[in-house]
Structures are given as C-alpha cells and as structure tokens.
Amino acid sequence: MPSSSTKPAADCSDFPVVSFLMPLHLLDHPLAAHVLTRLRDKTTPPAQFRSLCHQVALLLALDATRDLATQEHAVETPLEPFSGRALARPLVVVPILRAGLGMVQPIVDLFPDVSIGYIGLERDHDTALARSYYCKLPPLKNTRVLLVDPMLATGGSAVKALDVIFGRGATEVDLLNIVAAPEGVAVVEKAYPKMRIFSAGLDRELNARKYILPGLGDFGDRLYGT
Ligand code: PRP
Ligand code: URA
C-alpha cells in the first residue's frame, strides 16, 4: 500500500494547547468531533450543514447551561406531593445575525420559555471590522444570557455584541461558538476577562483575510447557500 501524505482531519485536539486565563470550555464528546468534521467538509451541502449546526449547537447549549440556577418547586404527582426543582431565572438567547440564527432553534427546543434578542453585525470584507446594522433585545437584568455566534475569528463581533449586552444591564453572559480562533479568544479575554466561552473547536490561527484556519469557510454563506 502506498503511504498517504494526507494529514489526518484536524479537530480541536490536534492543535497545541493554548492557555487562556478565561474559562474556555471545549466540547469533549465524540458526536461533537464527528459533527464538526462534517461541518468543515466543503462538500457538505447547505441542508446537511443546517442540521449539523443544529446538532452541535444543542450540545453546546447543554454544556453551557449545566449550572443554571434552580429553585424548589412543589408539585403533586398522581400519588403524593413531591418537592422538585424548577429553573429559577429567565434565560435569554442572543444570536449575532445572521449566522448565529442557525444556533437558536436547538436552544428554543431545550428551553421553550427562552426570550430571544437579535444583534445584527456584519464584517467588512476588506477590513474584517464588524459593522452594526440591527439590535432588538428583551430586558436583560436578572437573566442568564447566551450569546451565540458560530465563528469567533478576530473577536471583533463578539466584543461589540458583549458591549451592547452588558450595556443593557446583563450580568451573566456566556458566549457559545462552534469554532474559535486563538486570536478571537484572546481579544474577548482582554475585554471581558471572566466571561466563559463554550466552543466545539479551537482552531489554529487566522489567515491574512481573517478567516479561521482550518475553519470551515464562511459559516453564514454555507448555512444559507449564498
Ligand atoms: C461572521 C460570523 C461572526 C463574525 C466573526 O459573520 O458569523 O459574526 O463573522 O468574525 P470576527 O470574530 O472577526 O468578528 P459575518 O460578518 O460574515 O456576517 P454573516 O453572519 O451575516 O455572514
Ligand atoms: N466568519 C466566518 O464565517 N468564517 C471565518 O472563518 C471567519 C469569520
């Protein structure tokens, strides 16, 4: 058998461990690795890409919400009284438009009472700087906020969105990404040292055009077939 020069497919565990001060939580689940590889595959068509995005966002949401506050809640079973637990505080999901929209439905599936806010940001193709074009948020005081955006590249979009969210009175915010670049994590860490980032993969670096390598290309374009 001729030996192959093809490098094995990369996932988060293939890159050198970068140490960050802030808590960066990488999904550690075989299904997440499987889904991420299929998302990276350039031959994956939009229909499959959408359902893979749904799958991995669901895993991320479960990971990020394992410490949600609960409070005592009494119910009557058909046989006797029972003192159980119920979620204590309102949950809000805020997708960064447009690619973040692909991560909303799995969170609504898990938490049907969730409120949804929207922040529209678009990176300039030449400068990679994010420009704001839309913002509509529910009340954020005394809530737990999940900010969702599949790609954390330079970190510019995430920090801009976090500035708005904290500016509206939020105190507990987690950032959920499908793929993060070390550069973006460092930028978020500098601006918000204590904030938690949940990601399915930590990639190697950004290229000259500020795209993530190996990455998966332009997430929004692949999600929407543009
Ligand atoms: C992508 C992505 C993030 C942003 C990340 O959005 O969905 O929002 O880039 O890059 P950054 O960390 O360097 O800011 P894009 O601006 O391409 O808009 P889209 O979601 O409408 O495609
Ligand atoms: N936005 C994307 O969709 N992909 C990247 O690699 C970087 C920013």
CSV table of C-alpha atoms in Angstrom, one decimal, residues 73-197:
chain,number,residue,atom,x,y,z
A,73,HIS,CA,-40.9,23.7,43.2
A,74,ALA,CA,-43.7,21.6,44.7
A,75,VAL,CA,-46.0,19.5,42.6
A,76,GLU,CA,-48.5,16.7,43.2
A,77,THR,CA,-47.7,13.5,41.5
A,78,PRO,CA,-50.8,11.3,40.8
A,79,LEU,CA,-49.8,9.6,44.1
A,80,GLU,CA,-48.4,12.1,46.5
A,81,PRO,CA,-46.8,15.6,47.0
A,82,PHE,CA,-43.3,16.0,45.6
A,83,SER,CA,-40.8,18.7,46.2
A,84,GLY,CA,-38.8,19.1,42.9
A,85,ARG,CA,-36.7,21.8,41.3
A,86,ALA,CA,-37.5,24.3,38.5
A,87,LEU,CA,-35.4,26.8,36.6
A,88,ALA,CA,-35.1,29.9,38.7
A,89,ARG,CA,-34.2,32.7,36.3
A,90,PRO,CA,-35.2,33.7,32.8
A,91,LEU,CA,-33.0,32.6,30.0
A,92,VAL,CA,-32.2,34.8,27.0
A,93,VAL,CA,-30.5,33.8,23.8
A,94,VAL,CA,-29.0,36.4,21.6
A,95,PRO,CA,-27.8,35.4,18.1
A,96,ILE,CA,-25.4,37.6,16.2
A,97,LEU,CA,-27.1,37.9,12.8
A,98,ARG,CA,-27.0,36.3,10.5
A,99,ALA,CA,-25.0,33.1,11.1
A,100,GLY,CA,-26.0,33.0,14.8
A,101,LEU,CA,-29.6,32.3,13.8
A,102,GLY,CA,-28.6,28.8,13.0
A,103,MET,CA,-28.0,28.1,16.7
A,104,VAL,CA,-31.3,29.5,18.1
A,105,GLN,CA,-33.7,26.7,17.3
A,106,PRO,CA,-31.9,24.0,19.3
A,107,ILE,CA,-31.9,26.3,22.3
A,108,VAL,CA,-35.6,27.0,21.9
A,109,ASP,CA,-36.2,23.2,21.7
A,110,LEU,CA,-34.4,22.8,25.0
A,111,PHE,CA,-35.8,25.9,26.8
A,112,PRO,CA,-39.2,26.7,25.2
A,113,ASP,CA,-39.6,29.7,27.5
A,114,VAL,CA,-36.4,31.4,26.4
A,115,SER,CA,-36.6,35.1,25.3
A,116,ILE,CA,-34.8,36.0,22.1
A,117,GLY,CA,-32.8,39.1,21.3
A,118,TYR,CA,-31.1,40.0,18.0
A,119,ILE,CA,-27.9,41.8,17.3
A,120,GLY,CA,-27.0,42.3,13.6
A,121,LEU,CA,-23.3,42.7,12.8
A,122,GLU,CA,-21.5,42.3,9.5
A,123,ARG,CA,-17.8,42.2,8.9
A,124,ASP,CA,-16.4,44.4,6.2
A,125,HIS,CA,-14.9,42.2,3.6
A,126,ASP,CA,-11.7,44.3,3.4
A,127,THR,CA,-11.1,45.4,7.0
A,128,ALA,CA,-12.8,42.5,8.8
A,129,LEU,CA,-14.2,45.1,11.2
A,130,ALA,CA,-17.8,44.4,12.3
A,131,ARG,CA,-20.5,47.0,11.5
A,132,SER,CA,-23.7,47.1,13.5
A,133,TYR,CA,-27.0,47.2,11.5
A,134,TYR,CA,-29.7,45.9,13.9
A,135,CYS,CA,-30.4,45.5,17.6
A,136,LYS,CA,-33.5,44.4,19.4
A,137,LEU,CA,-33.2,43.0,22.9
A,138,PRO,CA,-35.6,41.9,25.6
A,139,PRO,CA,-34.9,43.1,29.2
A,140,LEU,CA,-31.6,41.6,30.3
A,141,LYS,CA,-31.4,42.5,34.0
A,142,ASN,CA,-31.6,39.4,36.3
A,143,THR,CA,-31.4,37.0,33.4
A,144,ARG,CA,-28.9,34.5,32.1
A,145,VAL,CA,-27.8,35.4,28.6
A,146,LEU,CA,-26.4,33.0,25.9
A,147,LEU,CA,-24.7,35.0,23.2
A,148,VAL,CA,-24.5,32.7,20.1
A,149,ASP,CA,-22.3,33.1,17.0
A,150,PRO,CA,-20.8,30.1,15.3
A,151,MET,CA,-17.5,31.8,14.4
A,152,LEU,CA,-15.1,33.6,16.8
A,153,ALA,CA,-12.4,34.9,14.5
A,154,THR,CA,-10.9,38.3,15.3
A,155,GLY,CA,-13.3,38.6,18.2
A,156,GLY,CA,-14.5,42.0,17.0
A,157,SER,CA,-18.1,40.9,16.5
A,158,ALA,CA,-18.3,39.2,19.9
A,159,VAL,CA,-16.8,42.1,21.8
A,160,LYS,CA,-19.2,44.6,20.1
A,161,ALA,CA,-22.2,42.4,20.9
A,162,LEU,CA,-21.0,41.9,24.5
A,163,ASP,CA,-20.6,45.7,24.9
A,164,VAL,CA,-24.2,46.1,24.0
A,165,ILE,CA,-25.5,43.3,26.2
A,166,PHE,CA,-23.6,44.4,29.3
A,167,GLY,CA,-24.6,48.0,28.5
A,168,ARG,CA,-28.2,46.9,28.8
A,169,GLY,CA,-27.7,45.6,32.3
A,170,ALA,CA,-26.9,41.9,31.8
A,171,THR,CA,-24.6,40.5,34.4
A,172,GLU,CA,-24.4,36.8,33.5
A,173,VAL,CA,-23.4,36.1,29.9
A,174,ASP,CA,-21.9,33.1,28.2
A,175,LEU,CA,-20.5,33.1,24.7
A,176,LEU,CA,-21.2,30.0,22.5
A,177,ASN,CA,-19.2,29.4,19.3
A,178,ILE,CA,-18.9,26.4,17.1
A,179,VAL,CA,-15.3,27.3,16.1
A,180,ALA,CA,-13.0,29.7,17.8
A,181,ALA,CA,-9.6,31.1,16.8
A,182,PRO,CA,-7.0,31.7,19.5
A,183,GLU,CA,-6.8,35.4,18.3
A,184,GLY,CA,-10.5,35.9,19.0
A,185,VAL,CA,-10.4,34.1,22.3
A,186,ALA,CA,-7.6,36.4,23.4
A,187,VAL,CA,-9.5,39.6,22.3
A,188,VAL,CA,-12.6,38.6,24.2
A,189,GLU,CA,-10.5,37.6,27.2
A,190,LYS,CA,-8.8,41.1,27.2
A,191,ALA,CA,-12.2,42.9,27.1
A,192,TYR,CA,-14.1,40.5,29.4
A,193,PRO,CA,-11.6,38.5,31.5
A,194,LYS,CA,-14.1,36.5,33.4
A,195,MET,CA,-16.5,35.5,30.7
A,196,ARG,CA,-16.9,31.9,29.8
A,197,ILE,CA,-16.6,30.8,26.2
